[in-house]
Coordinates of C-alpha atoms and ligand atoms in Angstrom, one line a residue:
X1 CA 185.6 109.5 -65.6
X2 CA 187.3 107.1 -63.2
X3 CA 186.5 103.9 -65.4
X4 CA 189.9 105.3 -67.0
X5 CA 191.4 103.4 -63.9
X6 CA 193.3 100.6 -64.5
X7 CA 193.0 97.7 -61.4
X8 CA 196.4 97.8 -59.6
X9 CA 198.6 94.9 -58.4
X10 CA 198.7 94.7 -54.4
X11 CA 202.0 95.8 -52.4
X12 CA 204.4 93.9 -52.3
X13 CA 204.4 94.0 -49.0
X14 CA 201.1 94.6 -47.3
X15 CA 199.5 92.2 -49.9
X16 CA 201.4 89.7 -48.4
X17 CA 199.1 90.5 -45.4
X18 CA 195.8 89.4 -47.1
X19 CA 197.6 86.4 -48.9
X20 CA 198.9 85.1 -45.6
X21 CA 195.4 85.2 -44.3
X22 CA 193.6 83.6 -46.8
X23 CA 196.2 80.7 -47.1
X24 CA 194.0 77.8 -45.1
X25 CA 196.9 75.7 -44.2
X26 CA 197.4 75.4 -40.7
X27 CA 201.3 75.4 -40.1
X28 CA 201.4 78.4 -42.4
X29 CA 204.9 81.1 -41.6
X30 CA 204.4 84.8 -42.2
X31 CA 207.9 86.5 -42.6
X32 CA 206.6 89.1 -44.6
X33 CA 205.6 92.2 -43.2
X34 CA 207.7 94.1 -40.5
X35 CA 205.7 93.8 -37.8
X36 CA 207.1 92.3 -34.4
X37 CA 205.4 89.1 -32.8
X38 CA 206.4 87.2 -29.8
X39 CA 206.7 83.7 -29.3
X40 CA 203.5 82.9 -29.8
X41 CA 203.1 84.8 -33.4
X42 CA 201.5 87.5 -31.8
X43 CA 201.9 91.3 -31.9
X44 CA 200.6 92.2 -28.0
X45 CA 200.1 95.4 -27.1
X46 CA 203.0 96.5 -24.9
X47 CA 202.3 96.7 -20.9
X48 CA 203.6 100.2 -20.7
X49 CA 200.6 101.2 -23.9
X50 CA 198.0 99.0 -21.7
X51 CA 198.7 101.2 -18.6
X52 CA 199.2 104.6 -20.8
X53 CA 195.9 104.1 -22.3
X54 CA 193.9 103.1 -18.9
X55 CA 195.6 106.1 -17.6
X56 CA 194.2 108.3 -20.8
X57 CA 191.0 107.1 -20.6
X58 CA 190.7 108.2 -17.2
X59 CA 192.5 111.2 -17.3
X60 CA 191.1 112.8 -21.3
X61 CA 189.1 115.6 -20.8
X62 CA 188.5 116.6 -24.0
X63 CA 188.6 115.3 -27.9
X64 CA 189.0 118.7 -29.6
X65 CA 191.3 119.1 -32.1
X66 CA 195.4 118.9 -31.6
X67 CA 196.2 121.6 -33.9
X68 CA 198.8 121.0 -36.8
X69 CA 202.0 120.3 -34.9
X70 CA 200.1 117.4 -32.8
X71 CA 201.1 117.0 -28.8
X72 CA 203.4 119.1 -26.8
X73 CA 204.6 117.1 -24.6
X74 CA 205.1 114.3 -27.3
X75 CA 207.1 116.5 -29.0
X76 CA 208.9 117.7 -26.4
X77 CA 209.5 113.8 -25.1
X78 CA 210.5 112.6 -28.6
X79 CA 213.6 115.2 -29.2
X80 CA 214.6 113.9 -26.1
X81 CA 214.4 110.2 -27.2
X82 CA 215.8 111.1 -30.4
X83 CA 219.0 112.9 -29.3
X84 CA 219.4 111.9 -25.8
X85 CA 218.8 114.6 -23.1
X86 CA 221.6 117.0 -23.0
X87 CA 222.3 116.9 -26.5
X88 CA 224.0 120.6 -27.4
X89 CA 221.6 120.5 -31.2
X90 CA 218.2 120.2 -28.9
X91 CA 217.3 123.9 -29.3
X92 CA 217.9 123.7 -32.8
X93 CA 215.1 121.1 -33.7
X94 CA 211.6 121.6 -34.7
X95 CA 209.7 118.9 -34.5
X96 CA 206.1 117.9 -35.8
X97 CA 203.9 114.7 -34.5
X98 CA 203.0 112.8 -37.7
X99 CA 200.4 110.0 -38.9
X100 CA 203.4 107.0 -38.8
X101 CA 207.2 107.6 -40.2
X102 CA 205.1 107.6 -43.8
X103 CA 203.4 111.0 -42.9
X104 CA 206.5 112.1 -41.3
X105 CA 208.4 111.4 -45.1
X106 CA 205.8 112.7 -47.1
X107 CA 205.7 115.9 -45.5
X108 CA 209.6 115.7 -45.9
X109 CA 208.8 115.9 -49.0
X110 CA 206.6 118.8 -49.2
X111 CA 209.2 120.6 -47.3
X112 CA 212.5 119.6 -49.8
X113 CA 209.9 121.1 -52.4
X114 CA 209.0 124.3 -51.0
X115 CA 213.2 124.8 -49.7
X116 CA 214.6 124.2 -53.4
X117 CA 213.1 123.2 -56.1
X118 CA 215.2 120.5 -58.2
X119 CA 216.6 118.9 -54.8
X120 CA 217.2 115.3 -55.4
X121 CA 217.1 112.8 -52.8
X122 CA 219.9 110.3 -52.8
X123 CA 218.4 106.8 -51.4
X124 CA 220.6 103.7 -50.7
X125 CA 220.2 100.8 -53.1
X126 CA 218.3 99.0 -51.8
X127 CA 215.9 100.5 -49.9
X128 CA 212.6 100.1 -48.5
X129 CA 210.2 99.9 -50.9
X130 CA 207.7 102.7 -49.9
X131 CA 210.1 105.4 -49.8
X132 CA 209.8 105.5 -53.6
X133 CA 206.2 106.1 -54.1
X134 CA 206.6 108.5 -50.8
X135 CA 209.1 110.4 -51.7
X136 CA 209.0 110.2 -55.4
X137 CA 205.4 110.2 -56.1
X138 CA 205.4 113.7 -53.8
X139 CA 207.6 115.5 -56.9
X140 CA 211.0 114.8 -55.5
X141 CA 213.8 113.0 -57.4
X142 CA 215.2 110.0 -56.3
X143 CA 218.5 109.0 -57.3
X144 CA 220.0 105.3 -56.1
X145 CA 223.4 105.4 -54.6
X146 CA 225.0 101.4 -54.0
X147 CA 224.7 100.1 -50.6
X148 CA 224.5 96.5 -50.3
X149 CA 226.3 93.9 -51.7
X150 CA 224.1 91.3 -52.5
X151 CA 226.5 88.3 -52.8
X152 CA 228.9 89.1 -50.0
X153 CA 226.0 90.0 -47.9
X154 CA 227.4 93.2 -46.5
X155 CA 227.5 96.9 -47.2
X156 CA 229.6 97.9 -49.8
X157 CA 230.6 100.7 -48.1
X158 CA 233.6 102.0 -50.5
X159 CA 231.2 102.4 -53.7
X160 CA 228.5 103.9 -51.3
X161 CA 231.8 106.5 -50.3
X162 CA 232.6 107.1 -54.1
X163 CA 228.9 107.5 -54.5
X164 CA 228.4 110.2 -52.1
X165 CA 231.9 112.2 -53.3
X166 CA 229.0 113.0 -56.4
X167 CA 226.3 114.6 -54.1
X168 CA 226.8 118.5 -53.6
X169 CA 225.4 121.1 -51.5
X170 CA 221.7 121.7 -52.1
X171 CA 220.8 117.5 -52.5
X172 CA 219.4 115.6 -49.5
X173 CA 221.1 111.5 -48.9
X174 CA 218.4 109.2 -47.0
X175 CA 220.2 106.8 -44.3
X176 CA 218.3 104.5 -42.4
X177 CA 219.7 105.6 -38.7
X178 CA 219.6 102.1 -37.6
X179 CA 218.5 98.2 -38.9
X180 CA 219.0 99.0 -42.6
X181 CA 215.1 97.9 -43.8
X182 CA 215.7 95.6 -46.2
X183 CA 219.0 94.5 -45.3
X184 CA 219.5 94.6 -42.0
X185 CA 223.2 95.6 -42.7
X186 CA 223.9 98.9 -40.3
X187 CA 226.6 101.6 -41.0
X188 CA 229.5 101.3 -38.1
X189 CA 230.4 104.0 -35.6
X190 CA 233.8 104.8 -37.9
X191 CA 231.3 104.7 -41.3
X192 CA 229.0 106.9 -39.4
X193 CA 232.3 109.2 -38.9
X194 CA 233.3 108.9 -42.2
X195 CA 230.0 109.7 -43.9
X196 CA 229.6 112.8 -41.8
X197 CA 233.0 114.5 -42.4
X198 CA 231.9 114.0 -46.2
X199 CA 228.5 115.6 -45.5
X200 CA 230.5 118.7 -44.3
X201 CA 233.0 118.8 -47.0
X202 CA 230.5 118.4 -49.6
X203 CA 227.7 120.5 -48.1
X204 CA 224.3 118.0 -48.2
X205 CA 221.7 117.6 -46.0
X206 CA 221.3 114.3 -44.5
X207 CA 217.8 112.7 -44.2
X208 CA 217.9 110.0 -42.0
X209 CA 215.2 107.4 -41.4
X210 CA 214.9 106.2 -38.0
X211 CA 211.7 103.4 -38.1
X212 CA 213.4 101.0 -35.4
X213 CA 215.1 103.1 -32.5
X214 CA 215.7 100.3 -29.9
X215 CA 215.5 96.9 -32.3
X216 CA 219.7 97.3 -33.0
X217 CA 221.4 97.2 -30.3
X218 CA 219.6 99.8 -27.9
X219 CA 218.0 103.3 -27.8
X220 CA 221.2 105.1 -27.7
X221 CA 223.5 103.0 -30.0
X222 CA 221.0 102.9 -32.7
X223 CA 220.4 107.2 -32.5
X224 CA 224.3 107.1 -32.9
X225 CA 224.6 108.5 -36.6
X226 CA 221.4 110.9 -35.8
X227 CA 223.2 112.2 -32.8
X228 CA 226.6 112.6 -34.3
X229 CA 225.4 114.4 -37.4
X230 CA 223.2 117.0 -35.4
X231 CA 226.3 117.4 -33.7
X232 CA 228.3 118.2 -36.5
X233 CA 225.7 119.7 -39.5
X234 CA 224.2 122.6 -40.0
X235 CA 221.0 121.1 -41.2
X236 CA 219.6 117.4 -41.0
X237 CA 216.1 116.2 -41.6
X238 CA 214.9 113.4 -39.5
X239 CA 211.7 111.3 -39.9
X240 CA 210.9 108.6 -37.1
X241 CA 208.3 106.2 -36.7
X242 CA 207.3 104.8 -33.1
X243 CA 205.0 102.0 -35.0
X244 CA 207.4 99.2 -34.0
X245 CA 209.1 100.5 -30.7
X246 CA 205.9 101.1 -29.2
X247 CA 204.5 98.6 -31.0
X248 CA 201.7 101.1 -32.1
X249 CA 201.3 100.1 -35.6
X250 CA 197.7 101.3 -36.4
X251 CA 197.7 104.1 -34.5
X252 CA 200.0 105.6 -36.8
X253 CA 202.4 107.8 -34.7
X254 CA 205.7 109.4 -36.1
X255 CA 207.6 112.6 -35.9
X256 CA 209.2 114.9 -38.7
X257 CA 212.4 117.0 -37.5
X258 CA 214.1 119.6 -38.9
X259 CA 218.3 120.8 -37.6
X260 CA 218.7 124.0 -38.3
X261 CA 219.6 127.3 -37.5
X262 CA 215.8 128.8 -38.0
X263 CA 213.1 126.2 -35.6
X264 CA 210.8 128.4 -35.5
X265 CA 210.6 129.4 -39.4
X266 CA 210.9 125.4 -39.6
X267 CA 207.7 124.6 -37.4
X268 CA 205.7 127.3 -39.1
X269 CA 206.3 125.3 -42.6
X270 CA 205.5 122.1 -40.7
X271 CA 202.2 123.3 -39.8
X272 CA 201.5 125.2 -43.1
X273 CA 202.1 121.4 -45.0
X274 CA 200.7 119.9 -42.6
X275 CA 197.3 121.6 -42.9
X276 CA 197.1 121.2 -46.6
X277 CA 197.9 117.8 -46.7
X278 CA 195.5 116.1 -43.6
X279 CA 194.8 119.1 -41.4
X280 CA 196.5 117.8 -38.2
X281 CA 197.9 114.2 -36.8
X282 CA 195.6 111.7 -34.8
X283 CA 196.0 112.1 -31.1
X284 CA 195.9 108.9 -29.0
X285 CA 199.0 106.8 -30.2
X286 CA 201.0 110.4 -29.4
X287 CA 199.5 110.7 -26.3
X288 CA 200.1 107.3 -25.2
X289 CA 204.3 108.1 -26.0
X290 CA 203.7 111.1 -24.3
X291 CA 202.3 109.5 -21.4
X292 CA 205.1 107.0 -21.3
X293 CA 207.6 108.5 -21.5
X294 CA 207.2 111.6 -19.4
X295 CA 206.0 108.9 -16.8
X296 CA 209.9 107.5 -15.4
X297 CA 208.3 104.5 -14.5
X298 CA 206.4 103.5 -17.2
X299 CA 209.2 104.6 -19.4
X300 CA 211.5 102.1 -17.7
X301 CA 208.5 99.3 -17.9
X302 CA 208.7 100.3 -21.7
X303 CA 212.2 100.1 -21.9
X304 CA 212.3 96.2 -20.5
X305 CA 209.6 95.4 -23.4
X306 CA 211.6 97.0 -25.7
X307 CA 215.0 95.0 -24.8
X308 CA 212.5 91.9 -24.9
X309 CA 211.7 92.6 -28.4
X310 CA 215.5 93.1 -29.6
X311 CA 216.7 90.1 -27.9
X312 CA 214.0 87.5 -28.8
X313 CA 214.9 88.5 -33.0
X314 CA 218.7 88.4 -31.9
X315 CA 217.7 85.2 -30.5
X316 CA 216.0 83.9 -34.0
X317 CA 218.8 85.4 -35.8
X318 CA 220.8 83.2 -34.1
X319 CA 219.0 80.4 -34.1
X320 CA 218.4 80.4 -37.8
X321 CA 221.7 80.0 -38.3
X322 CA 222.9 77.4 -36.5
X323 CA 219.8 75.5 -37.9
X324 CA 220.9 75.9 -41.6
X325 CA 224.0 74.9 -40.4
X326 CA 223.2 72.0 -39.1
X327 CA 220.9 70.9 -42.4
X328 CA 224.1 71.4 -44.2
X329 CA 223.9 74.8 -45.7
X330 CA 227.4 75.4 -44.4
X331 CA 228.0 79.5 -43.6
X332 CA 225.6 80.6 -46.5
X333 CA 223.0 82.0 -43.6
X334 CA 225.9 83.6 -41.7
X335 CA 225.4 87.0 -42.5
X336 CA 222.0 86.8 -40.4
X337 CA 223.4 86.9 -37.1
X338 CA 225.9 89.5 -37.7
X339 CA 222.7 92.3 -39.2
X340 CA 220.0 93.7 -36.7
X341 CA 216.9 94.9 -36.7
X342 CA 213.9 93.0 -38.2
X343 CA 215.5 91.7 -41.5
X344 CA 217.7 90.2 -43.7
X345 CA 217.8 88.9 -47.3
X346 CA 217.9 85.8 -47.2
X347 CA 220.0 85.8 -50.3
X348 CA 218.0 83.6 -52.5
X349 CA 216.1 83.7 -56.1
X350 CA 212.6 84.6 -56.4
X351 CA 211.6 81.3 -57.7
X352 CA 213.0 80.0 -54.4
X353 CA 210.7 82.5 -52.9
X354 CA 207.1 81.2 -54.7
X355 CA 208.2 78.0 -53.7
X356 CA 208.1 78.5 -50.4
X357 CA 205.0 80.3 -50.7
X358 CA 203.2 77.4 -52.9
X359 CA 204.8 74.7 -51.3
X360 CA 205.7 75.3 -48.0
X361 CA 203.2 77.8 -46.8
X362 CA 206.1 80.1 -46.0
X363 CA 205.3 84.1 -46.9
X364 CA 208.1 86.6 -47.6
X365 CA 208.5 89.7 -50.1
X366 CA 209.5 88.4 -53.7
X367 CA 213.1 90.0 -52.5
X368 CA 213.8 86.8 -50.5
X369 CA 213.4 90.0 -47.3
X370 CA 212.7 88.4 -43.9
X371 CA 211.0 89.6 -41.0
X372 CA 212.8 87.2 -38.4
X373 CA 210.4 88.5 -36.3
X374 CA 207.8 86.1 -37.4
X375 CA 210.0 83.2 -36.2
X376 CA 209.6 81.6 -33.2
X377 CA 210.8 78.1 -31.1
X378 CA 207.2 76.5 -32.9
X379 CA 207.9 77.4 -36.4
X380 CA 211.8 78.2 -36.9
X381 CA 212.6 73.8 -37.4
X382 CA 209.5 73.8 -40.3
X383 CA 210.5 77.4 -41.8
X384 CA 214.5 76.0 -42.0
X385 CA 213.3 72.6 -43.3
X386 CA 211.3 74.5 -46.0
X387 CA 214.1 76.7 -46.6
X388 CA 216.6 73.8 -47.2
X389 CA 214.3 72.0 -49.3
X390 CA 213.9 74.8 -52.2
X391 CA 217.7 75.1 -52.0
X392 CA 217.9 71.2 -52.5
X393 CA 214.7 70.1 -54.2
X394 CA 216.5 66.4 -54.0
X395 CA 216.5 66.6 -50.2
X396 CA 219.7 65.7 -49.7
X397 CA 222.7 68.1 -49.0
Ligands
LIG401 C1 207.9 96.7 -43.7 O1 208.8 97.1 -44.4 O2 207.5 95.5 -43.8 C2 207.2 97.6 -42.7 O3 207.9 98.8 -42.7 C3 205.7 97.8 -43.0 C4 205.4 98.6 -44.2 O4 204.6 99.5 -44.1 O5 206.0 98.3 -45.3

């Protein structure tokens, strides 16, 4: 039956991985995937996990199973993180360990489904590409509200307002709490405000994404919108991913959260999804969150790699910049210091893009999306030479 199957194109984003890898030239740039390397092009493995996991390999006792709602103590640790200790909403969270920010959404969706059928999800446009087949693919519509503004290279915040006046009570709105994945462009404080007042007058439930707590501006500033809207809400849904703060990518670690006035009838649905879908969450990459950050110093050793992360991409953003400056593209690139996070659209046509690929051995997604996290003081001069020379195939400028 399954020679019905037709052979798929890769993702557009993790194909980029096995592209990059076969490419054999030498002075090859990855800027594809969002994934954070250091000045050397690699991804380490934090200090804080190193010490977490020697602890945990002395310390396990046992490999028996989690249960459905994953770690205690990571879950318990993670509100914290996620709305600051002292936060009034705290006792009004459940919260369920997932497999990544992608199991977090995809029981989301399981959840909207089983709450009302016919809820749509509003998601901004653009947004990150695997929300669609995670949200959609699970039964749930998806409707596109504007964000961005592609040639002024900000959000366009007013149509995303007029938008939004559209979305009643019983309909969900997907935010990225912090370093907007693709763009890079953040809501302000006063949008934040704005946005939430409307939430209240118009009765939805805000979903927010939060994949890159601490890659803004900090841990707090970038929980800002999550914070103020549990404040505020009577419900908000919450899915977080601790893949790029913890820098534990493969071992798939995330949370799902649920505001509201009933936890407990929340966590029961959590682990009832849960144990239809994949049973119960891996354990080590929550354990070794759990570990940190119930552990004050290790938790302030993770903090310092954190900040070190955030300010080396600040650094590139910078950087990159003032290089395209200097090569004569004037304030086209401008935009990129002033968004946070891992990337930016580098504003250019998909043609530009292939050529980079083909002739410069520079990956990105087709988008002309950057990770500025695969830029460092050895490859930002080639990347920006490359870069100039598909804007001006003459060479001059
Ligand atoms: C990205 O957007 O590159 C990351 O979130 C990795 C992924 O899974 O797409």
């Amino acid at each position: 039956m399954f020679e019905s199957l037709a052979q798929l194109p890769p993702d557009p984003i993790l194909g980029l991985i096995a592209a990059y890898k076969q490419d054999p030239r030498p002075n090859k740039i990855d800027v594809g995937v969002g994934v954070y390397r250091d000045e050397n092009g690699e991804t380490p493995v934090l200090q804080s996990v190193k010490q977490a996991e020697q602890y945990l390999l002395a310390s396990e006792t046992s490999k028996a199973y989690v249960g459905p709602a994953g770690n205690p103590e990571f879950i318990a640790q993670m509100k914290k993180l996620i709305l600051g200790s002292g936060h009034t909403a705290l006792d009004r969270l459940a919260l369920v360990q997932t497999p990544g920010g992608c199991g977090a959404l995809r029981v989301a969706a399981e959840l909207i489904k089983r709450a009302k059928a016919g809820a749509r999800i509003w998601v901004s446009d653009p947004t990150w590409g695997n929300h669609i087949p995670l949200l959609g693919d699970a039964g749930v519509e998806l409707v596109s509200y504007p964000y961005y503004n592609f040639s002024r290279h900000q959000i366009c915040f007013d149509e995303m307002f007029s938008a939004l006046k559209h979305v009643g009570k019983g309909d969900l709105v997907l935010f990225h709490a912090c370093c907007h994945n693709p763009s890079g462009a953040d809501l302000s404080q006063a949008q934040w405000q704005e946005i939430t007042r409307l939430a209240e007058q118009q009765g939805f439930v805000p979903f927010i994404d939060m994949a890159y707590q601490g890659f803004g501006e900090g841990l707090d500033q970038d929980a800002y919108g999550i914070r103020l809207m549990c404040e505020r809400l009577p419900e908000v849904l919450l899915a977080v991913s601790c893949s790029k703060n913890f820098g534990l990518y493969r071992e798939r670690v995330g949370a799902l959260a649920l505001l509201s006035d009933q936890p407990q009838v929340a966590s029961s649905h959590f682990a009832n999804i849960v144990r239809g879908i994949y049973s119960m969450p891996p354990s080590h990459g929550a354990s070794i969150v759990a570990t940190i950050l119930s552990d004050s110093s290790l938790e302030q050793q993770w903090r310092v790699e954190l900040t070190q992360m955030r300010e080396r991409i600040i650094a590139m953003r910078q950087c990159l910049v003032e290089k395209m400056k200097a090569l004569g593209a004037g304030p086209r690139f401008a935009h990129i210091a002033a968004q946070q996070g891992m990337f930016s659209f580098l504003g250019i046509t998909p043609t530009e893009v292939a050529a980079l690929r083909e002739q410069h051995a520079v990956y990105m997604v087709d988008t002309g999306r950057v990770s500025l996290a695969g830029l460092n003081d050895n490859n930002i001069d080639a990347f920006c030479s490359a870069l100039q020379a598909v804007l001006i195939p003459s060479g001059g400028v």
